[in-house]
Amino acid sequence: RLELARKRLVQAAVLTAPVMISGMLMHRSPALRLMELALSSFVVFGSGGEIFKKAWALAKQREANMDSLIAMGAGAAYLYSLPGVLRRHHHVYFESAAGIVAFVLLGRYLEERAKGRASEAIRKLIELQPETAVRLRRGVEEVVPIDEVQVGDLLRVRPGDRVPTDGIVEDGRSAVDESLVTGESLPVAKSAGDAVIGGCINGTGSFTLRTTAVGGDTVLSGIVKMVDHAQSAKLPVQKLADRISARFVPAVGAVAGLTFGGWLLAGHPAARALSHAVAVLLIACPCALGLATPTAIMVGTGQAARRGIYIRNGEALETSSKLTTLVFDKTGTI
């Protein structure tokens, strides 16, 4: 998805640049207007085609979001400009239509890049899970894939190894670095009867553990699911943005219609009334709330995970902005 978003952005940027330059020249040359028509058509319906598809699908369900507003604004500017290709005195907005789509695609690309960086934190957590384990059966050690380990199996953990999965120490002594889960800066002593967590790093000792959880039931898997859920869950502010969008889009359409009607009633030509209605749609197009909110969530949870801070859910992330005091114990564990 990131590569596709980058490709669409590059295409839109390359094609929009000459249209913007031509539009700023305020020309009336038929050749230049034909060039603007051709390039903006590729941008609006090619690079930005997905926006119009989503807007049309929502329209058929009598719903609307920011894609609907973008499609309305860019589409109105494009359609209004078509007569200007043949009529020199008719103003054109091809640069506005292409520019809106290009800027929206820039926002979508930044959002996808933020998602990709946030996903790196999850991948790093998954990589902490060892791929193999040393299983004991009838006193014989055998190296097996971690997927073959079952609850109740005895596993040997050698010095310096990562603990293959959650379990209880059966025999031996060591100290285990559990900082990735607890934040504890010092290795924790382990002996018979103590619980150990998969993914943690064993110290200089060696011990045998009896498996208590495998696969998706381990603590590490639970952390991965928690971070993933925090990134995908909607925050209260996102739900507010969705509610605003559902009402904002019809409201903008209504204001544009009133603008068109008002200028007609004032005795102005239909072309001028339509140009003012299109201006209303264009001005309302920026969707910072719709783009910034999900991007902020992805960046926030991803940055936190890379620093060893795992956020349980979206509400916790939003609430954290109101924190004024953090309490630490003597070892620095939160």
Backbone as numpy.savetxt, mean C-alpha at the origin, in Angstrom:
# Nx Ny Nz CAx CAy CAz Cx Cy Cz
2.88 -5.80 -9.51 2.06 -4.59 -9.51 2.92 -3.32 -9.51
4.05 -3.39 -8.81 4.94 -2.23 -8.77 5.50 -1.95 -10.15
5.92 -2.99 -10.86 6.49 -2.82 -12.19 5.43 -2.27 -13.15
4.19 -2.75 -13.03 3.12 -2.26 -13.89 2.82 -0.80 -13.59
2.80 -0.44 -12.31 2.56 0.96 -11.94 3.68 1.86 -12.44
4.92 1.38 -12.38 6.06 2.17 -12.88 5.97 2.34 -14.40
5.60 1.28 -15.10 5.49 1.34 -16.56 4.42 2.35 -16.97
3.27 2.31 -16.30 2.19 3.26 -16.62 2.61 4.69 -16.34
3.32 4.89 -15.24 3.76 6.24 -14.89 4.74 6.78 -15.92
5.72 5.96 -16.30 6.73 6.40 -17.28 6.07 6.75 -18.61
5.15 5.89 -19.06 4.44 6.16 -20.32 3.68 7.47 -20.24
2.95 7.65 -19.15 2.15 8.87 -18.99 3.03 10.10 -18.91
4.13 10.03 -18.18 5.01 11.19 -18.02 5.65 11.60 -19.34
6.13 10.61 -20.11 6.79 10.90 -21.39 5.81 11.52 -22.37
4.58 11.02 -22.40 3.59 11.53 -23.35 2.95 12.84 -22.89
2.86 13.04 -21.56 2.22 14.25 -21.05 3.11 15.47 -21.17
4.42 15.30 -21.05 5.36 16.43 -21.09 5.17 17.31 -22.33
5.18 16.75 -23.56 4.99 17.63 -24.73 3.58 18.25 -24.78
2.58 17.54 -24.26 1.23 18.10 -24.24 1.17 19.31 -23.31
1.82 19.20 -22.14 1.85 20.31 -21.19 2.59 21.52 -21.78
3.72 21.28 -22.43 4.49 22.36 -23.04 3.68 23.04 -24.14
3.04 22.23 -24.97 2.22 22.78 -26.05 1.05 23.58 -25.51
0.44 23.07 -24.42 -0.70 23.78 -23.84 -0.30 25.12 -23.25
0.90 25.21 -22.67 1.35 26.47 -22.07 1.68 27.53 -23.13
1.87 27.10 -24.37 2.17 28.05 -25.43 0.94 28.82 -25.89
-0.25 28.32 -25.46 -1.53 28.98 -25.80 -1.66 29.16 -27.32
-1.34 28.13 -28.08 -1.34 28.19 -29.54 -2.75 27.87 -30.08
-2.89 28.06 -31.39 -4.13 27.65 -32.07 -3.81 26.88 -33.35
-2.62 26.31 -33.39 -2.18 25.57 -34.56 -2.90 24.22 -34.63
-3.57 23.92 -35.76 -4.25 22.62 -35.91 -3.31 21.44 -35.75
-2.09 21.57 -36.25 -1.13 20.47 -36.17 -0.77 20.16 -34.71
-0.52 21.22 -33.93 -0.18 21.01 -32.53 -1.37 20.46 -31.75
-2.56 20.91 -32.09 -3.74 20.40 -31.39 -4.00 18.92 -31.73
-3.72 18.55 -32.97 -3.83 17.13 -33.32 -2.80 16.30 -32.55
-1.60 16.85 -32.36 -0.57 16.17 -31.57 -1.03 16.02 -30.12
-1.61 17.09 -29.56 -2.13 17.02 -28.19 -3.22 15.96 -28.08
-4.11 15.92 -29.07 -5.20 14.93 -29.06 -4.65 13.52 -29.06
-3.68 13.26 -29.92 -3.13 11.91 -30.03 -2.42 11.49 -28.75
-1.54 12.36 -28.23 -0.78 11.99 -27.03 -1.67 11.88 -25.80
-2.58 12.84 -25.64 -3.46 12.79 -24.46 -4.40 11.59 -24.51
-4.78 11.16 -25.72 -5.63 9.97 -25.85 -4.92 8.74 -25.31
-3.62 8.62 -25.64 -2.83 7.49 -25.13 -2.73 7.54 -23.60
-2.56 8.74 -23.07 -2.42 8.88 -21.62 -3.73 8.59 -20.90
-4.80 9.24 -21.36 -6.09 9.14 -20.66 -6.68 7.74 -20.76
-6.70 7.18 -21.98 -7.37 5.89 -22.18 -6.42 4.71 -22.25
-5.12 5.00 -22.32 -4.14 3.93 -22.32 -3.55 3.73 -20.93
-2.65 4.64 -20.53 -2.03 4.55 -19.20 -3.07 4.64 -18.09
-4.08 5.51 -18.28 -5.10 5.68 -17.25 -6.37 4.90 -17.49
-6.32 3.94 -18.41 -7.53 3.18 -18.74 -8.14 2.46 -17.55
-7.29 1.99 -16.62 -7.79 1.26 -15.45 -8.67 2.15 -14.58
-8.36 3.43 -14.52 -9.16 4.37 -13.74 -10.57 4.45 -14.27
-10.71 4.54 -15.60 -12.03 4.63 -16.21 -12.80 3.32 -16.08
-12.10 2.18 -16.15 -12.77 0.89 -15.98 -13.37 0.77 -14.58
-12.60 1.16 -13.57 -13.09 1.09 -12.20 -14.25 2.05 -11.98
-14.13 3.25 -12.54 -15.19 4.24 -12.39 -16.48 3.76 -13.05
-16.38 3.14 -14.22 -17.56 2.64 -14.92 -18.19 1.48 -14.14
-17.35 0.59 -13.59 -17.88 -0.53 -12.81 -18.63 -0.03 -11.58
-18.10 1.00 -10.92 -18.78 1.57 -9.77 -20.06 2.29 -10.18
-20.02 2.97 -11.31 -21.20 3.69 -11.78 -22.36 2.72 -12.03
-22.05 1.55 -12.57 -23.10 0.56 -12.82 -23.72 0.05 -11.52
-22.96 0.13 -10.43 -23.47 -0.27 -9.12 -24.01 0.92 -8.33
-24.07 2.08 -9.00 -24.53 3.32 -8.38 -23.69 3.69 -7.16
-22.39 3.51 -7.32 -21.44 3.88 -6.29 -20.38 4.79 -6.89
-19.57 5.40 -6.03 -18.53 6.31 -6.52 -17.39 6.37 -5.53
-16.19 6.60 -6.05 -15.03 6.85 -5.21 -14.12 7.85 -5.93
-12.87 7.94 -5.51 -11.97 8.91 -6.11 -11.70 8.61 -7.58
-11.74 7.34 -7.98 -11.58 7.00 -9.39 -12.71 7.62 -10.21
-13.89 7.66 -9.65 -15.04 8.25 -10.34 -14.79 9.74 -10.59
-14.26 10.42 -9.58 -14.01 11.85 -9.70 -12.91 12.14 -10.72
-11.87 11.32 -10.69 -10.77 11.49 -11.65 -11.27 11.26 -13.07
-12.07 10.21 -13.25 -12.62 9.91 -14.57 -13.52 11.04 -15.05
-14.33 11.59 -14.15 -15.22 12.69 -14.52 -14.42 13.92 -14.95
-13.41 14.29 -14.17 -12.63 15.47 -14.47 -11.83 15.34 -15.75
-11.06 14.23 -15.85 -10.23 14.03 -17.04 -11.10 13.81 -18.27
-12.17 13.04 -18.11 -13.06 12.78 -19.24 -13.75 14.03 -19.73
-14.20 14.87 -18.81 -14.88 16.11 -19.19 -13.91 17.05 -19.92
-12.69 17.17 -19.41 -11.70 18.04 -20.05 -11.36 17.54 -21.46
-11.25 16.22 -21.59 -10.92 15.63 -22.89 -12.06 15.84 -23.89
-13.29 15.52 -23.48 -14.44 15.65 -24.39 -14.69 17.11 -24.77
-14.54 18.00 -23.79 -14.76 19.42 -24.08 -13.75 19.93 -25.11
-12.54 19.35 -25.10 -11.48 19.84 -25.98 -11.59 19.32 -27.41
-12.37 18.28 -27.64 -12.42 17.68 -28.98 -12.82 18.67 -30.07
-13.87 19.49 -29.86 -14.20 20.45 -30.94 -13.08 21.43 -31.24
-12.21 21.66 -30.26 -11.13 22.61 -30.46 -10.08 22.15 -31.44
-10.10 20.84 -31.79 -9.15 20.34 -32.79 -9.44 20.96 -34.16
-10.72 21.21 -34.42 -11.12 21.77 -35.71 -11.43 23.26 -35.64
-11.80 23.73 -34.46 -12.19 25.13 -34.30 -11.10 25.88 -33.53
-10.44 26.81 -34.18 -9.29 27.48 -33.56 -9.68 28.31 -32.34
-10.90 28.87 -32.33 -11.28 29.76 -31.24 -11.88 29.00 -30.05
-11.91 27.69 -30.13 -12.41 26.86 -29.03 -11.23 26.45 -28.16
-11.29 26.78 -26.87 -10.16 26.46 -25.99 -10.10 24.95 -25.75
-8.89 24.44 -25.54 -8.70 23.00 -25.30 -8.05 22.78 -23.93
-8.38 21.62 -23.34 -7.85 21.24 -22.02 -7.14 19.89 -22.08
-6.55 19.57 -23.22 -5.89 18.26 -23.33 -4.77 18.11 -22.29
-4.05 19.22 -22.05 -2.95 19.15 -21.07 -3.48 18.90 -19.67
-4.67 19.41 -19.35 -5.26 19.18 -18.04 -5.69 17.72 -17.88
-6.32 17.18 -18.92 -6.76 15.78 -18.87 -5.57 14.84 -18.70
-4.53 15.05 -19.51 -3.34 14.19 -19.42 -2.60 14.41 -18.11
-2.51 15.67 -17.68 -1.79 15.98 -16.43 -2.44 15.35 -15.22
-3.78 15.40 -15.15 -4.48 14.79 -14.02 -4.17 13.31 -13.93
-4.29 12.62 -15.06 -4.05 11.18 -15.08 -2.60 10.87 -14.71
-1.65 11.66 -15.23 -0.24 11.42 -14.93 0.06 11.60 -13.44
-0.49 12.64 -12.82 -0.25 12.87 -11.40 -0.90 11.79 -10.54
-2.07 11.33 -10.93 -2.72 10.24 -10.19 -1.88 8.96 -10.30
-1.36 8.69 -11.50 -0.52 7.50 -11.67 0.76 7.62 -10.87
1.28 8.84 -10.71 2.44 9.04 -9.84 2.10 8.65 -8.41
0.92 9.08 -7.94 0.49 8.71 -6.59 0.32 7.21 -6.44
-0.24 6.56 -7.47 -0.43 5.10 -7.41 0.92 4.38 -7.38
1.88 4.90 -8.13 3.21 4.29 -8.14 3.86 4.41 -6.76
3.77 5.59 -6.16 4.35 5.78 -4.82 3.68 4.87 -3.81
2.37 4.67 -3.96 1.65 3.79 -3.05 2.12 2.34 -3.20
2.28 1.89 -4.45 2.74 0.52 -4.68 4.17 0.33 -4.18
5.01 1.36 -4.34 6.39 1.25 -3.84 6.42 1.17 -2.33
5.52 1.92 -1.68 5.43 1.86 -0.22 4.98 0.48 0.23
4.03 -0.10 -0.52 3.56 -1.46 -0.18 4.70 -2.46 -0.32
5.50 -2.30 -1.39 6.61 -3.22 -1.60 7.63 -3.15 -0.49
7.94 -1.93 -0.05 8.91 -1.79 1.04 8.36 -2.34 2.34
7.06 -2.14 2.57 6.45 -2.68 3.78 6.45 -4.20 3.76
6.25 -4.77 2.58 6.24 -6.24 2.46 7.61 -6.83 2.73
8.68 -6.03 2.50 10.02 -6.52 2.80 10.16 -6.88 4.27
9.52 -6.10 5.12 9.59 -6.37 6.56 8.97 -7.73 6.87
7.87 -8.04 6.20 7.23 -9.34 6.42 8.11 -10.46 5.89
8.71 -10.24 4.70 9.58 -11.28 4.14 10.77 -11.56 5.05
11.32 -10.51 5.66 12.45 -10.71 6.56 12.05 -11.50 7.79
10.82 -11.28 8.26 10.33 -12.07 9.39 10.19 -13.54 9.00
9.66 -13.77 7.79 9.49 -15.15 7.32 10.84 -15.84 7.17
11.86 -15.07 6.74 13.19 -15.65 6.55 13.83 -16.08 7.86
13.32 -15.59 8.98 13.88 -16.00 10.27 13.54 -17.47 10.58
12.51 -17.99 9.91 12.12 -19.38 10.12 13.12 -20.29 9.42
13.85 -21.16 10.14 14.81 -22.08 9.51 14.11 -23.00 8.51
14.83 -23.38 7.46 14.26 -24.26 6.45 14.38 -25.73 6.83
15.31 -26.04 7.71 15.49 -27.44 8.13 15.57 -27.53 9.65
15.46 -28.75 10.14 15.59 -29.01 11.58 16.28 -30.36 11.77
16.95 -30.51 12.92 17.61 -31.78 13.26 16.67 -32.56 14.17
16.06 -33.61 13.63 15.07 -34.38 14.39 15.72 -35.62 14.99
15.31 -35.94 16.23 15.82 -37.12 16.93 14.76 -38.22 16.90
15.16 -39.39 16.39 14.26 -40.54 16.39 15.05 -41.78 16.78
14.68 -42.31 17.96 15.36 -43.49 18.48 16.85 -43.24 18.64
17.17 -42.04 19.08 18.55 -41.69 19.34 19.36 -41.31 18.12
18.74 -41.31 16.94 19.46 -41.00 15.69 19.04 -39.62 15.20
20.02 -38.80 14.86 19.74 -37.46 14.35 19.57 -37.50 12.84
18.56 -36.77 12.35 18.35 -36.67 10.91 17.91 -35.24 10.56
18.47 -34.71 9.50 18.11 -33.37 9.05 16.89 -33.48 8.14
15.82 -32.80 8.50 14.56 -32.87 7.74 14.08 -31.46 7.42
13.31 -31.31 6.34 12.71 -30.00 6.05 11.77 -29.61 7.19
11.69 -28.32 7.46 10.88 -27.85 8.58 9.41 -28.22 8.40
8.96 -28.39 7.14 7.57 -28.73 6.89 7.22 -30.14 7.36
8.25 -30.98 7.55 8.00 -32.36 7.98 7.95 -32.50 9.50
8.32 -31.44 10.20 8.30 -31.48 11.66 6.86 -31.45 12.15
6.55 -32.30 13.12 5.20 -32.37 13.67 5.23 -32.11 15.17
4.07 -31.74 15.69 3.95 -31.50 17.13 4.32 -32.78 17.87
5.17 -32.66 18.88 5.62 -33.80 19.66 6.99 -34.32 19.26
7.52 -33.91 18.10 8.84 -34.35 17.67 9.92 -33.77 18.57
10.99 -34.56 18.75 12.16 -34.07 19.48 13.15 -33.49 18.48
13.63 -32.27 18.76 14.56 -31.61 17.86 15.82 -31.22 18.61
16.97 -31.38 17.96 18.24 -30.98 18.52 18.58 -29.57 18.05
18.92 -28.68 18.97 19.31 -27.31 18.65 20.77 -27.14 19.04
21.60 -26.93 18.05 23.04 -26.83 18.28 23.45 -25.38 18.55
24.65 -25.17 19.05 25.13 -23.80 19.31 25.11 -22.94 18.04
24.56 -21.73 18.16 24.52 -20.80 17.04 23.37 -21.00 16.08
22.62 -22.09 16.23 21.49 -22.35 15.33 20.29 -21.49 15.71
19.41 -21.28 14.75 18.11 -20.70 15.06 17.19 -21.81 15.55
16.40 -21.50 16.54 15.44 -22.48 17.05 14.45 -22.76 15.93
14.29 -24.04 15.52 13.48 -24.33 14.33 12.00 -24.06 14.50
11.46 -24.25 15.70 10.03 -24.03 15.91 9.76 -23.90 17.41
8.54 -23.56 17.78 8.21 -23.40 19.19 8.26 -24.76 19.90
8.69 -24.74 21.14 8.75 -26.00 21.88 9.13 -25.80 23.33
9.29 -26.93 24.04 9.69 -26.97 25.44 11.01 -27.72 25.54
11.97 -27.13 26.29 13.28 -27.77 26.44 13.11 -29.07 27.23
13.58 -30.18 26.63 13.54 -31.48 27.27 14.84 -31.78 28.00
15.95 -31.38 27.40 17.26 -31.73 27.97 18.29 -30.71 27.49
19.25 -30.38 28.36 20.33 -29.48 28.00 20.11 -28.08 28.55
21.14 -27.27 28.38 21.09 -25.88 28.86 21.69 -24.96 27.80
21.19 -23.74 27.75 21.75 -22.75 26.85 21.15 -21.38 27.19
21.53 -20.39 26.42 20.94 -19.05 26.51 20.48 -18.67 25.11
19.27 -18.19 25.00 18.65 -17.91 23.69 18.38 -16.41 23.55
18.76 -15.88 22.39 18.48 -14.47 22.08 17.04 -14.35 21.59
16.15 -13.79 22.40 14.74 -13.67 22.06 14.35 -12.22 21.73
15.35 -11.41 21.38 15.08 -9.98 21.17 14.10 -9.72 20.03
14.06 -10.61 19.03 13.17 -10.37 17.90 11.71 -10.44 18.30
11.41 -11.14 19.41 10.03 -11.28 19.87 9.73 -10.40 21.08
10.62 -10.45 22.06 10.35 -9.77 23.33 11.03 -8.42 23.46
12.07 -8.18 22.64 12.85 -6.96 22.79 13.90 -7.07 23.87
13.97 -8.21 24.54 14.96 -8.44 25.60 16.36 -8.38 25.00
17.19 -7.48 25.51 18.51 -7.26 24.92 19.52 -8.34 25.30
19.31 -9.01 26.43 20.24 -10.04 26.90 19.71 -11.43 26.62
20.59 -12.40 26.28 20.14 -13.78 26.09 19.46 -14.31 27.34
18.43 -15.13 27.14 17.65 -15.68 28.25 18.07 -17.12 28.49
18.41 -17.44 29.75 18.84 -18.79 30.10 17.69 -19.78 29.92
17.99 -20.95 29.33 16.99 -21.97 29.10 17.50 -23.31 29.63
16.59 -24.01 30.30 16.89 -25.35 30.79 15.63 -26.19 30.69
15.68 -27.42 31.18 14.55 -28.34 31.04 13.26 -27.71 31.58
12.20 -27.77 30.77 10.91 -27.24 31.17 10.62 -25.84 30.69
11.63 -25.13 30.16 11.43 -23.76 29.68 10.92 -23.75 28.24
10.12 -22.77 27.92 9.60 -22.63 26.56 10.59 -21.86 25.70
10.71 -22.23 24.43 11.54 -21.52 23.47 10.68 -21.18 22.25
11.08 -20.12 21.57 10.30 -19.60 20.44 11.07 -19.80 19.15
10.40 -20.33 18.15 11.02 -20.56 16.85 11.52 -19.27 16.23
12.70 -19.34 15.58 13.29 -18.18 14.94 14.32 -17.47 15.80
14.30 -17.70 17.12 15.28 -17.09 18.01 16.63 -17.79 17.86
17.70 -17.10 18.22 19.05 -17.62 18.01 19.58 -18.25 19.29
20.02 -19.49 19.17 20.60 -20.21 20.31 22.02 -19.71 20.57
22.43 -19.79 21.84 23.76 -19.35 22.22 24.79 -20.45 22.08
25.67 -20.56 23.10 26.79 -21.50 23.01 26.44 -22.90 23.47
25.29 -23.07 24.14 24.91 -24.38 24.63 24.13 -25.17 23.59
23.79 -26.39 23.95 23.00 -27.26 23.09 21.86 -27.86 23.90
20.71 -28.02 23.27 19.59 -28.60 24.01 18.64 -29.32 23.04
17.78 -30.11 23.64 16.75 -30.84 22.90 15.39 -30.26 23.27
14.57 -30.00 22.26 13.24 -29.46 22.57 12.17 -30.39 22.01
11.02 -30.37 22.66 9.86 -31.09 22.16 8.92 -30.08 21.52
8.59 -30.30 20.26 7.80 -29.35 19.48 6.39 -29.21 20.04
5.96 -27.96 20.21 4.60 -27.68 20.68 3.74 -26.98 19.63
4.35 -26.41 18.60 3.59 -25.73 17.55 4.40 -25.74 16.26
3.73 -25.89 15.15 4.40 -25.90 13.84 3.61 -25.03 12.87
4.28 -24.66 11.76 3.61 -23.93 10.70 2.99 -22.62 11.14
1.71 -22.46 10.80 1.01 -21.22 11.09 0.66 -21.03 12.54
0.90 -22.04 13.38 0.56 -21.92 14.81 1.70 -21.39 15.66
2.87 -21.15 15.06 4.02 -20.69 15.84 3.88 -19.19 16.16
4.65 -18.75 17.14 4.65 -17.34 17.52 5.12 -16.47 16.36
6.17 -16.90 15.66 6.71 -16.13 14.54 5.67 -15.97 13.44
4.95 -17.04 13.12 3.89 -16.96 12.10 2.79 -16.02 12.55
2.51 -16.04 13.85 1.49 -15.13 14.38 1.91 -13.67 14.22
3.20 -13.39 14.41 3.70 -12.02 14.25 3.58 -11.59 12.79
3.95 -12.50 11.87 3.85 -12.20 10.44 2.40 -11.88 10.07
1.46 -12.70 10.55 0.04 -12.46 10.25 -0.42 -11.14 10.85
0.07 -10.82 12.04 -0.33 -9.60 12.71 0.13 -8.37 11.93
1.40 -8.38 11.46 1.92 -7.25 10.69 1.17 -7.12 9.37
0.92 -8.27 8.72 0.20 -8.25 7.45 -1.21 -7.72 7.63
-1.86 -8.13 8.72 -3.23 -7.66 8.99 -3.24 -6.17 9.28
-2.23 -5.70 10.01 -2.16 -4.27 10.34 -2.02 -3.42 9.09
-1.31 -3.96 8.07 -1.11 -3.22 6.83 -2.37 -3.20 5.97
-3.14 -4.30 6.02 -4.30 -4.40 5.13 -5.59 -3.89 5.78
-5.62 -3.84 7.12 -6.84 -3.41 7.80 -7.07 -1.92 7.60
-8.33 -1.54 7.52 -8.67 -0.13 7.35 -8.72 0.57 8.69
-8.05 1.72 8.75 -8.09 2.55 9.95 -9.39 3.34 9.97
-9.76 3.85 11.14 -10.94 4.72 11.19 -10.85 5.90 10.23
-9.65 6.46 10.04 -9.51 7.59 9.13 -9.73 7.15 7.68
-9.35 5.89 7.35 -9.61 5.39 6.00 -11.11 5.21 5.76
-11.79 4.69 6.76 -13.24 4.52 6.63 -13.91 5.88 6.46
-13.37 6.88 7.16 -13.89 8.24 7.00 -13.65 8.73 5.58
-12.46 8.45 5.02 -12.15 8.86 3.65 -13.10 8.20 2.66
-13.43 6.93 2.89 -14.37 6.24 2.00 -15.76 6.87 2.07
-16.18 7.21 3.28 -17.51 7.84 3.42 -17.53 9.22 2.75
-16.42 9.94 2.90 -16.34 11.27 2.27 -16.40 11.13 0.75
-15.64 10.16 0.22 -15.60 9.98 -1.23 -16.98 9.64 -1.78
-17.71 8.78 -1.08 -19.02 8.36 -1.56 -19.98 9.53 -1.68
-19.80 10.55 -0.84 -20.68 11.73 -0.89 -20.05 12.88 -1.66
-18.73 12.93 -1.66 -18.03 14.04 -2.30 -18.21 14.02 -3.81
-18.12 12.83 -4.41 -18.20 12.72 -5.86 -19.56 13.18 -6.39
-20.69 12.68 -5.86 -21.98 13.20 -6.34 -22.14 14.69 -6.08
-21.58 15.16 -4.95 -21.69 16.59 -4.64 -20.96 17.43 -5.67
-19.76 16.99 -6.07 -19.00 17.71 -7.08 -19.75 17.72 -8.41
-20.32 16.58 -8.77 -21.11 16.52 -9.99 -22.28 17.48 -9.96
-22.92 17.55 -8.78 -24.07 18.46 -8.64 -23.62 19.92 -8.75
-22.50 20.26 -8.12 -21.99 21.63 -8.19 -21.62 21.99 -9.63
-21.00 21.04 -10.35 -20.65 21.29 -11.74 -21.91 21.53 -12.58
-22.97 20.74 -12.31 -24.22 20.94 -13.02 -24.85 22.28 -12.72
-24.82 22.68 -11.45 -25.36 23.99 -11.07 -24.56 25.12 -11.71
-23.24 24.92 -11.79 -22.38 25.93 -12.42 -22.76 26.10 -13.89
-22.94 24.98 -14.56 -23.33 25.02 -15.98 -24.67 25.72 -16.16
-25.64 25.33 -15.33 -26.96 25.94 -15.43 -26.96 27.41 -15.07
-26.18 27.77 -14.05 -26.12 29.17 -13.62 -25.58 30.08 -14.70
-24.51 29.65 -15.38 -23.93 30.47 -16.44 -24.88 30.58 -17.65
-25.63 29.51 -17.91 -26.61 29.57 -18.99 -27.72 30.56 -18.66
-28.21 30.48 -17.40 -29.28 31.39 -16.99 -28.81 32.84 -17.00
-27.52 33.04 -16.80 -26.97 34.40 -16.81 -26.81 34.95 -18.22
-27.16 34.13 -19.22 -27.12 34.58 -20.60 -25.82 34.34 -21.32
-24.93 33.51 -20.75 -23.65 33.24 -21.41 -23.79 32.07 -22.38
-22.93 31.98 -23.37 -22.97 30.86 -24.33 -22.76 29.52 -23.64
-23.28 28.47 -24.28 -23.15 27.12 -23.71 -21.69 26.70 -23.58
-20.86 27.10 -24.55 -19.43 26.73 -24.50 -18.76 27.30 -23.26
-19.09 28.57 -22.94 -18.48 29.18 -21.76 -19.01 28.54 -20.48
-20.31 28.26 -20.45 -20.90 27.61 -19.27 -20.27 26.24 -19.05
-20.06 25.50 -20.16 -19.46 24.18 -20.05 -18.02 24.27 -19.58
-17.28 25.29 -20.04 -15.89 25.43 -19.62 -15.79 25.66 -18.12
-16.73 26.43 -17.54 -16.72 26.65 -16.09 -17.11 25.38 -15.33
-18.04 24.61 -15.87 -18.42 23.34 -15.24 -17.25 22.37 -15.25
-16.52 22.32 -16.36 -15.33 21.46 -16.45 -14.27 21.91 -15.44
-14.13 23.23 -15.26 -13.15 23.73 -14.29 -13.47 23.24 -12.88
-14.77 23.19 -12.54 -15.16 22.68 -11.22 -14.72 21.23 -11.06
-14.94 20.42 -12.09 -14.55 19.01 -12.03 -13.04 18.86 -11.92
-12.31 19.68 -12.65 -10.84 19.59 -12.63 -10.27 19.97 -11.27
-10.81 21.03 -10.70 -10.30 21.49 -9.40 -10.57 20.47 -8.32
-11.68 19.75 -8.43 -12.06 18.77 -7.40 -11.32 17.46 -7.54
-10.50 17.30 -8.60 -9.88 16.00 -8.86 -8.83 15.55 -7.87
-7.98 16.43 -7.34 -6.93 15.93 -6.43 -7.51 15.07 -5.31
-6.90 13.91 -5.11 -7.43 12.97 -4.12 -6.34 12.63 -3.11
-5.80 13.66 -2.46 -4.70 13.44 -1.51 -5.12 12.51 -0.38
-6.36 12.67 0.10 -6.82 11.84 1.21 -6.90 10.38 0.80
-7.39 10.13 -0.41 -7.53 8.76 -0.87 -6.20 8.08 -1.12
-5.16 8.84 -1.51 -3.85 8.25 -1.77 -2.96 8.27 -0.54
-3.00 9.39 0.20 -2.07 9.57 1.31 -2.36 8.62 2.47
-3.64 8.38 2.74 -3.98 7.55 3.91 -3.46 6.13 3.80
-3.78 5.37 2.72 -3.23 4.00 2.65 -1.71 3.98 2.55
-1.12 4.97 1.87 0.34 5.01 1.76 0.98 5.23 3.13
0.40 6.10 3.93 0.92 6.36 5.27 0.88 5.11 6.13
-0.18 4.32 6.00 -0.31 3.08 6.78 0.79 2.10 6.39
0.99 1.91 5.07 2.00 0.99 4.60 3.39 1.41 5.07
3.68 2.69 4.93 5.00 3.18 5.33 5.19 3.05 6.83
4.16 3.42 7.59 4.26 3.38 9.05 4.49 1.98 9.59
3.68 1.02 9.15 3.82 -0.35 9.65 5.12 -0.98 9.15
5.52 -0.65 7.90 6.75 -1.21 7.36 7.98 -0.69 8.07
8.04 0.62 8.30 9.17 1.21 9.02 9.25 0.66 10.45
8.10 0.52 11.08 8.08 0.00 12.45 8.60 -1.44 12.50
8.13 -2.27 11.56 8.55 -3.68 11.55 10.05 -3.81 11.32
10.62 -2.94 10.46 12.06 -3.00 10.22 12.86 -2.63 11.46
12.22 -1.92 12.39 12.89 -1.52 13.63 12.49 -2.42 14.80
11.84 -3.54 14.47 11.48 -4.49 15.51 10.24 -4.11 16.29
9.44 -3.18 15.76 8.19 -2.78 16.43 7.03 -3.33 15.61
6.28 -4.24 16.20 5.20 -4.90 15.48 3.86 -4.36 15.96
3.09 -3.81 15.01 1.83 -3.15 15.34 0.71 -4.15 15.17
-0.09 -4.30 16.23 -1.11 -5.35 16.25 -2.22 -5.09 15.23
-2.68 -3.87 15.11 -3.77 -3.57 14.18 -3.74 -2.09 13.80
-4.60 -1.74 12.85 -4.62 -0.37 12.36 -5.00 0.64 13.41
-5.95 0.27 14.29 -6.38 1.19 15.34 -5.22 1.55 16.27
-4.35 0.56 16.54 -3.20 0.82 17.41 -2.24 1.82 16.75
-2.08 1.69 15.42 -1.20 2.63 14.70 -1.75 4.05 14.80
-3.04 4.20 14.61 -3.63 5.54 14.67 -3.58 6.10 16.09
-3.82 5.23 17.09 -3.80 5.67 18.48 -2.40 6.08 18.92
-1.37 5.46 18.33 0.00 5.73 18.76 0.39 7.19 18.57
-0.30 7.91 17.67 0.02 9.32 17.47 -0.30 10.16 18.71
-1.12 9.61 19.61 -1.51 10.35 20.81 -0.67 9.98 22.04
0.28 9.05 21.87 1.10 8.63 23.00 1.99 9.77 23.47
2.11 9.91 24.77 2.98 10.93 25.36 4.06 10.33 26.25
3.87 9.07 26.70 4.83 8.46 27.62 5.04 7.00 27.26
6.29 6.56 27.21 6.65 5.15 27.02 7.40 4.69 28.26
7.03 3.53 28.80 7.62 3.00 30.02 8.51 1.80 29.67
9.76 1.82 30.12 10.72 0.74 29.88 11.12 0.11 31.22
11.42 -1.20 31.17 11.97 -1.82 32.38 13.50 -1.70 32.33
14.18 -2.29 33.29 15.62 -2.06 33.43 16.43 -2.63 32.27
15.87 -3.61 31.51 16.61 -4.18 30.38 16.31 -3.49 29.07
15.39 -2.52 29.09 15.06 -1.83 27.86 13.91 -2.44 27.10
13.27 -3.47 27.69 12.13 -4.09 27.02 10.88 -3.24 27.21
10.14 -3.00 26.11 8.91 -2.22 26.26 7.87 -3.08 26.95
